[in-house]
JSON list of C-alpha atoms in Angstrom, two decimals:
[
{"chain": "A", "resi": 1, "resn": "MET", "atom": "CA", "xyz": [15.91, -5.93, 0.97]},
{"chain": "A", "resi": 2, "resn": "ALA", "atom": "CA", "xyz": [13.63, -8.11, 3.09]},
{"chain": "A", "resi": 3, "resn": "GLU", "atom": "CA", "xyz": [16.67, -9.77, 4.66]},
{"chain": "A", "resi": 4, "resn": "LYS", "atom": "CA", "xyz": [18.07, -6.39, 5.74]},
{"chain": "A", "resi": 5, "resn": "GLY", "atom": "CA", "xyz": [14.74, -5.58, 7.40]},
{"chain": "A", "resi": 6, "resn": "ILE", "atom": "CA", "xyz": [14.50, -8.96, 9.09]},
{"chain": "A", "resi": 7, "resn": "ASP", "atom": "CA", "xyz": [18.04, -8.53, 10.44]},
{"chain": "A", "resi": 8, "resn": "MET", "atom": "CA", "xyz": [17.08, -5.10, 11.81]},
{"chain": "A", "resi": 9, "resn": "LEU", "atom": "CA", "xyz": [13.91, -6.47, 13.45]},
{"chain": "A", "resi": 10, "resn": "ARG", "atom": "CA", "xyz": [16.07, -9.09, 15.16]},
{"chain": "A", "resi": 11, "resn": "ARG", "atom": "CA", "xyz": [18.40, -6.35, 16.44]},
{"chain": "A", "resi": 12, "resn": "LEU", "atom": "CA", "xyz": [15.45, -4.31, 17.69]},
{"chain": "A", "resi": 13, "resn": "LEU", "atom": "CA", "xyz": [13.41, -7.09, 19.27]},
{"chain": "A", "resi": 14, "resn": "GLY", "atom": "CA", "xyz": [15.57, -10.19, 19.62]},
{"chain": "A", "resi": 15, "resn": "ASP", "atom": "CA", "xyz": [15.19, -13.29, 17.45]},
{"chain": "A", "resi": 16, "resn": "ASP", "atom": "CA", "xyz": [12.10, -14.85, 19.03]},
{"chain": "A", "resi": 17, "resn": "ARG", "atom": "CA", "xyz": [10.14, -11.62, 19.45]},
{"chain": "A", "resi": 18, "resn": "ALA", "atom": "CA", "xyz": [10.99, -10.48, 15.89]},
{"chain": "A", "resi": 19, "resn": "ILE", "atom": "CA", "xyz": [9.59, -13.73, 14.49]},
{"chain": "A", "resi": 20, "resn": "GLU", "atom": "CA", "xyz": [6.53, -13.51, 16.73]},
{"chain": "A", "resi": 21, "resn": "ILE", "atom": "CA", "xyz": [5.64, -9.92, 15.81]},
{"chain": "A", "resi": 22, "resn": "ARG", "atom": "CA", "xyz": [6.33, -10.44, 12.11]},
{"chain": "A", "resi": 23, "resn": "ASN", "atom": "CA", "xyz": [4.06, -13.51, 12.12]},
{"chain": "A", "resi": 24, "resn": "ASP", "atom": "CA", "xyz": [1.36, -11.44, 13.85]},
{"chain": "A", "resi": 25, "resn": "TRP", "atom": "CA", "xyz": [1.64, -8.77, 11.16]},
{"chain": "A", "resi": 26, "resn": "ALA", "atom": "CA", "xyz": [1.57, -11.40, 8.40]},
{"chain": "A", "resi": 27, "resn": "LYS", "atom": "CA", "xyz": [-1.64, -12.90, 9.82]},
{"chain": "A", "resi": 28, "resn": "LEU", "atom": "CA", "xyz": [-3.26, -9.47, 9.63]},
{"chain": "A", "resi": 29, "resn": "SER", "atom": "CA", "xyz": [-1.87, -8.71, 6.19]},
{"chain": "A", "resi": 30, "resn": "PRO", "atom": "CA", "xyz": [1.15, -10.23, 4.41]},
{"chain": "A", "resi": 31, "resn": "ASP", "atom": "CA", "xyz": [1.55, -6.96, 2.52]},
{"chain": "A", "resi": 32, "resn": "PHE", "atom": "CA", "xyz": [1.69, -4.98, 5.78]},
{"chain": "A", "resi": 33, "resn": "ALA", "atom": "CA", "xyz": [4.35, -7.35, 7.16]},
{"chain": "A", "resi": 34, "resn": "HIS", "atom": "CA", "xyz": [6.33, -6.91, 3.95]},
{"chain": "A", "resi": 35, "resn": "TYR", "atom": "CA", "xyz": [6.17, -3.10, 4.00]},
{"chain": "A", "resi": 36, "resn": "VAL", "atom": "CA", "xyz": [7.07, -2.83, 7.68]},
{"chain": "A", "resi": 37, "resn": "THR", "atom": "CA", "xyz": [9.97, -5.24, 7.24]},
{"chain": "A", "resi": 38, "resn": "THR", "atom": "CA", "xyz": [11.40, -3.84, 4.02]},
{"chain": "A", "resi": 39, "resn": "PHE", "atom": "CA", "xyz": [10.65, -0.12, 4.33]},
{"chain": "A", "resi": 40, "resn": "ILE", "atom": "CA", "xyz": [10.45, 0.73, 8.03]},
{"chain": "A", "resi": 41, "resn": "ALA", "atom": "CA", "xyz": [12.99, -1.78, 9.38]},
{"chain": "A", "resi": 42, "resn": "GLY", "atom": "CA", "xyz": [15.09, -2.21, 6.23]},
{"chain": "A", "resi": 43, "resn": "GLU", "atom": "CA", "xyz": [15.24, 1.41, 5.08]},
{"chain": "A", "resi": 44, "resn": "ILE", "atom": "CA", "xyz": [14.30, 3.85, 7.85]},
{"chain": "A", "resi": 45, "resn": "TRP", "atom": "CA", "xyz": [15.70, 2.14, 10.96]},
{"chain": "A", "resi": 46, "resn": "SER", "atom": "CA", "xyz": [18.87, 1.23, 9.04]},
{"chain": "A", "resi": 47, "resn": "ARG", "atom": "CA", "xyz": [19.80, 4.82, 8.17]},
{"chain": "A", "resi": 48, "resn": "PRO", "atom": "CA", "xyz": [23.22, 5.88, 9.47]},
{"chain": "A", "resi": 49, "resn": "HIS", "atom": "CA", "xyz": [22.86, 9.27, 11.17]},
{"chain": "A", "resi": 50, "resn": "LEU", "atom": "CA", "xyz": [20.97, 8.34, 14.36]},
{"chain": "A", "resi": 51, "resn": "ASP", "atom": "CA", "xyz": [21.78, 5.47, 16.68]},
{"chain": "A", "resi": 52, "resn": "LEU", "atom": "CA", "xyz": [19.00, 3.02, 17.52]},
{"chain": "A", "resi": 53, "resn": "ARG", "atom": "CA", "xyz": [18.49, 4.42, 21.03]},
{"chain": "A", "resi": 54, "resn": "THR", "atom": "CA", "xyz": [17.90, 7.92, 19.65]},
{"chain": "A", "resi": 55, "resn": "ARG", "atom": "CA", "xyz": [15.64, 6.60, 16.88]},
{"chain": "A", "resi": 56, "resn": "SER", "atom": "CA", "xyz": [13.61, 4.79, 19.53]},
{"chain": "A", "resi": 57, "resn": "LEU", "atom": "CA", "xyz": [13.17, 7.92, 21.66]},
{"chain": "A", "resi": 58, "resn": "VAL", "atom": "CA", "xyz": [12.17, 10.02, 18.64]},
{"chain": "A", "resi": 59, "resn": "THR", "atom": "CA", "xyz": [9.71, 7.34, 17.55]},
{"chain": "A", "resi": 60, "resn": "ILE", "atom": "CA", "xyz": [8.21, 7.14, 21.05]},
{"chain": "A", "resi": 61, "resn": "ALA", "atom": "CA", "xyz": [7.64, 10.90, 20.98]},
{"chain": "A", "resi": 62, "resn": "GLY", "atom": "CA", "xyz": [5.98, 10.77, 17.58]},
{"chain": "A", "resi": 63, "resn": "LEU", "atom": "CA", "xyz": [3.74, 7.82, 18.42]},
{"chain": "A", "resi": 64, "resn": "THR", "atom": "CA", "xyz": [2.73, 9.50, 21.67]},
{"chain": "A", "resi": 65, "resn": "ALA", "atom": "CA", "xyz": [1.78, 12.68, 19.81]},
{"chain": "A", "resi": 66, "resn": "LEU", "atom": "CA", "xyz": [-0.22, 10.63, 17.31]},
{"chain": "A", "resi": 67, "resn": "ASN", "atom": "CA", "xyz": [-1.87, 8.52, 20.05]},
{"chain": "A", "resi": 68, "resn": "ARG", "atom": "CA", "xyz": [-0.87, 5.18, 18.56]},
{"chain": "A", "resi": 69, "resn": "PRO", "atom": "CA", "xyz": [-0.79, 2.87, 21.61]},
{"chain": "A", "resi": 70, "resn": "ASN", "atom": "CA", "xyz": [-0.08, -0.42, 19.82]},
{"chain": "A", "resi": 71, "resn": "ALA", "atom": "CA", "xyz": [2.92, 0.92, 17.95]},
{"chain": "A", "resi": 72, "resn": "LEU", "atom": "CA", "xyz": [4.01, 2.82, 21.06]},
{"chain": "A", "resi": 73, "resn": "ARG", "atom": "CA", "xyz": [3.94, -0.38, 23.14]},
{"chain": "A", "resi": 74, "resn": "LEU", "atom": "CA", "xyz": [6.21, -2.15, 20.66]},
{"chain": "A", "resi": 75, "resn": "ASN", "atom": "CA", "xyz": [8.54, 0.84, 20.38]},
{"chain": "A", "resi": 76, "resn": "VAL", "atom": "CA", "xyz": [8.93, 1.20, 24.15]},
{"chain": "A", "resi": 77, "resn": "GLU", "atom": "CA", "xyz": [9.93, -2.46, 24.17]},
{"chain": "A", "resi": 78, "resn": "MET", "atom": "CA", "xyz": [12.40, -1.81, 21.36]},
{"chain": "A", "resi": 79, "resn": "ALA", "atom": "CA", "xyz": [13.77, 1.29, 23.12]},
{"chain": "A", "resi": 80, "resn": "LEU", "atom": "CA", "xyz": [14.63, -0.78, 26.18]},
{"chain": "A", "resi": 81, "resn": "ASN", "atom": "CA", "xyz": [16.36, -3.30, 23.92]},
{"chain": "A", "resi": 82, "resn": "ASN", "atom": "CA", "xyz": [18.22, -0.42, 22.23]},
{"chain": "A", "resi": 83, "resn": "GLY", "atom": "CA", "xyz": [19.72, 0.79, 25.49]},
{"chain": "A", "resi": 84, "resn": "ALA", "atom": "CA", "xyz": [17.25, 3.51, 26.43]},
{"chain": "A", "resi": 85, "resn": "LYS", "atom": "CA", "xyz": [16.74, 3.76, 30.16]},
{"chain": "A", "resi": 86, "resn": "LYS", "atom": "CA", "xyz": [13.30, 3.85, 31.72]},
{"chain": "A", "resi": 87, "resn": "GLU", "atom": "CA", "xyz": [13.98, 7.44, 32.84]},
{"chain": "A", "resi": 88, "resn": "GLU", "atom": "CA", "xyz": [14.85, 8.50, 29.27]},
{"chain": "A", "resi": 89, "resn": "ILE", "atom": "CA", "xyz": [11.65, 6.99, 27.93]},
{"chain": "A", "resi": 90, "resn": "LEU", "atom": "CA", "xyz": [9.62, 8.74, 30.62]},
{"chain": "A", "resi": 91, "resn": "GLU", "atom": "CA", "xyz": [11.37, 12.02, 29.80]},
{"chain": "A", "resi": 92, "resn": "ALA", "atom": "CA", "xyz": [10.58, 11.63, 26.08]},
{"chain": "A", "resi": 93, "resn": "LEU", "atom": "CA", "xyz": [6.94, 11.07, 27.01]},
{"chain": "A", "resi": 94, "resn": "LEU", "atom": "CA", "xyz": [6.86, 14.08, 29.37]},
{"chain": "A", "resi": 95, "resn": "GLN", "atom": "CA", "xyz": [8.39, 16.23, 26.61]},
{"chain": "A", "resi": 96, "resn": "MET", "atom": "CA", "xyz": [5.23, 15.58, 24.61]},
{"chain": "A", "resi": 97, "resn": "ALA", "atom": "CA", "xyz": [2.88, 17.10, 27.22]},
{"chain": "A", "resi": 98, "resn": "PRO", "atom": "CA", "xyz": [3.24, 20.73, 26.05]},
{"chain": "A", "resi": 99, "resn": "TYR", "atom": "CA", "xyz": [3.47, 19.81, 22.36]},
{"chain": "A", "resi": 100, "resn": "ALA", "atom": "CA", "xyz": [0.93, 17.00, 21.94]},
{"chain": "A", "resi": 101, "resn": "GLY", "atom": "CA", "xyz": [-1.16, 17.65, 25.04]},
{"chain": "A", "resi": 102, "resn": "PHE", "atom": "CA", "xyz": [-1.33, 16.28, 28.54]},
{"chain": "A", "resi": 103, "resn": "PRO", "atom": "CA", "xyz": [-3.87, 13.58, 27.56]},
{"chain": "A", "resi": 104, "resn": "ALA", "atom": "CA", "xyz": [-1.46, 12.24, 24.92]},
{"chain": "A", "resi": 105, "resn": "CYS", "atom": "CA", "xyz": [1.37, 12.27, 27.47]},
{"chain": "A", "resi": 106, "resn": "TRP", "atom": "CA", "xyz": [-0.81, 10.46, 30.00]},
{"chain": "A", "resi": 107, "resn": "GLU", "atom": "CA", "xyz": [-1.78, 7.76, 27.50]},
{"chain": "A", "resi": 108, "resn": "GLY", "atom": "CA", "xyz": [1.87, 7.32, 26.60]},
{"chain": "A", "resi": 109, "resn": "LEU", "atom": "CA", "xyz": [2.85, 7.00, 30.24]},
{"chain": "A", "resi": 110, "resn": "LEU", "atom": "CA", "xyz": [0.19, 4.35, 30.76]},
{"chain": "A", "resi": 111, "resn": "VAL", "atom": "CA", "xyz": [1.39, 2.33, 27.78]},
{"chain": "A", "resi": 112, "resn": "ALA", "atom": "CA", "xyz": [5.04, 2.62, 28.82]},
{"chain": "A", "resi": 113, "resn": "ASN", "atom": "CA", "xyz": [4.16, 1.57, 32.36]},
{"chain": "A", "resi": 114, "resn": "GLU", "atom": "CA", "xyz": [2.55, -1.62, 30.98]},
{"chain": "A", "resi": 115, "resn": "VAL", "atom": "CA", "xyz": [5.75, -2.45, 29.14]},
{"chain": "A", "resi": 116, "resn": "PHE", "atom": "CA", "xyz": [7.94, -1.69, 32.16]},
{"chain": "A", "resi": 117, "resn": "LYS", "atom": "CA", "xyz": [5.81, -3.94, 34.38]},
{"chain": "A", "resi": 118, "resn": "SER", "atom": "CA", "xyz": [5.84, -6.72, 31.79]},
{"chain": "A", "resi": 119, "resn": "LYS", "atom": "CA", "xyz": [9.65, -6.54, 31.47]},
{"chain": "A", "resi": 120, "resn": "GLU", "atom": "CA", "xyz": [10.07, -6.52, 35.25]},
{"chain": "A", "resi": 121, "resn": "ALA", "atom": "CA", "xyz": [7.79, -9.54, 35.64]},
{"chain": "A", "resi": 122, "resn": "ALA", "atom": "CA", "xyz": [9.66, -11.43, 32.91]},
{"chain": "A", "resi": 123, "resn": "ALA", "atom": "CA", "xyz": [12.98, -10.69, 34.60]},
{"chain": "A", "resi": 124, "resn": "LYS", "atom": "CA", "xyz": [11.86, -12.36, 37.87]}
]
């Protein structure tokens, strides 16, 4: 099962970034890295009824509502890798304003903007 999760992380983040983030998780807690890899990546993200782009947008909305900036940052990065456009990500964040509150939307927009700037800088 771990291999299925590792393969999914590579699809979501690219080979180098998947290794980097998994190593970061393992330094914090090997058990956490295991659970994220096997359950979240290997089981949840591998389910058949939503494509990865849609899963990313749904996850961005949920993380925004829960005010989880670290996970949101990573998932905005993954959404871009999964084919979501910047405008779609911004729209998912704006959709959260009436449901999770304008402060949650604002925080999400700030986090997404960091990722967009980082991606733009890396592309130059």
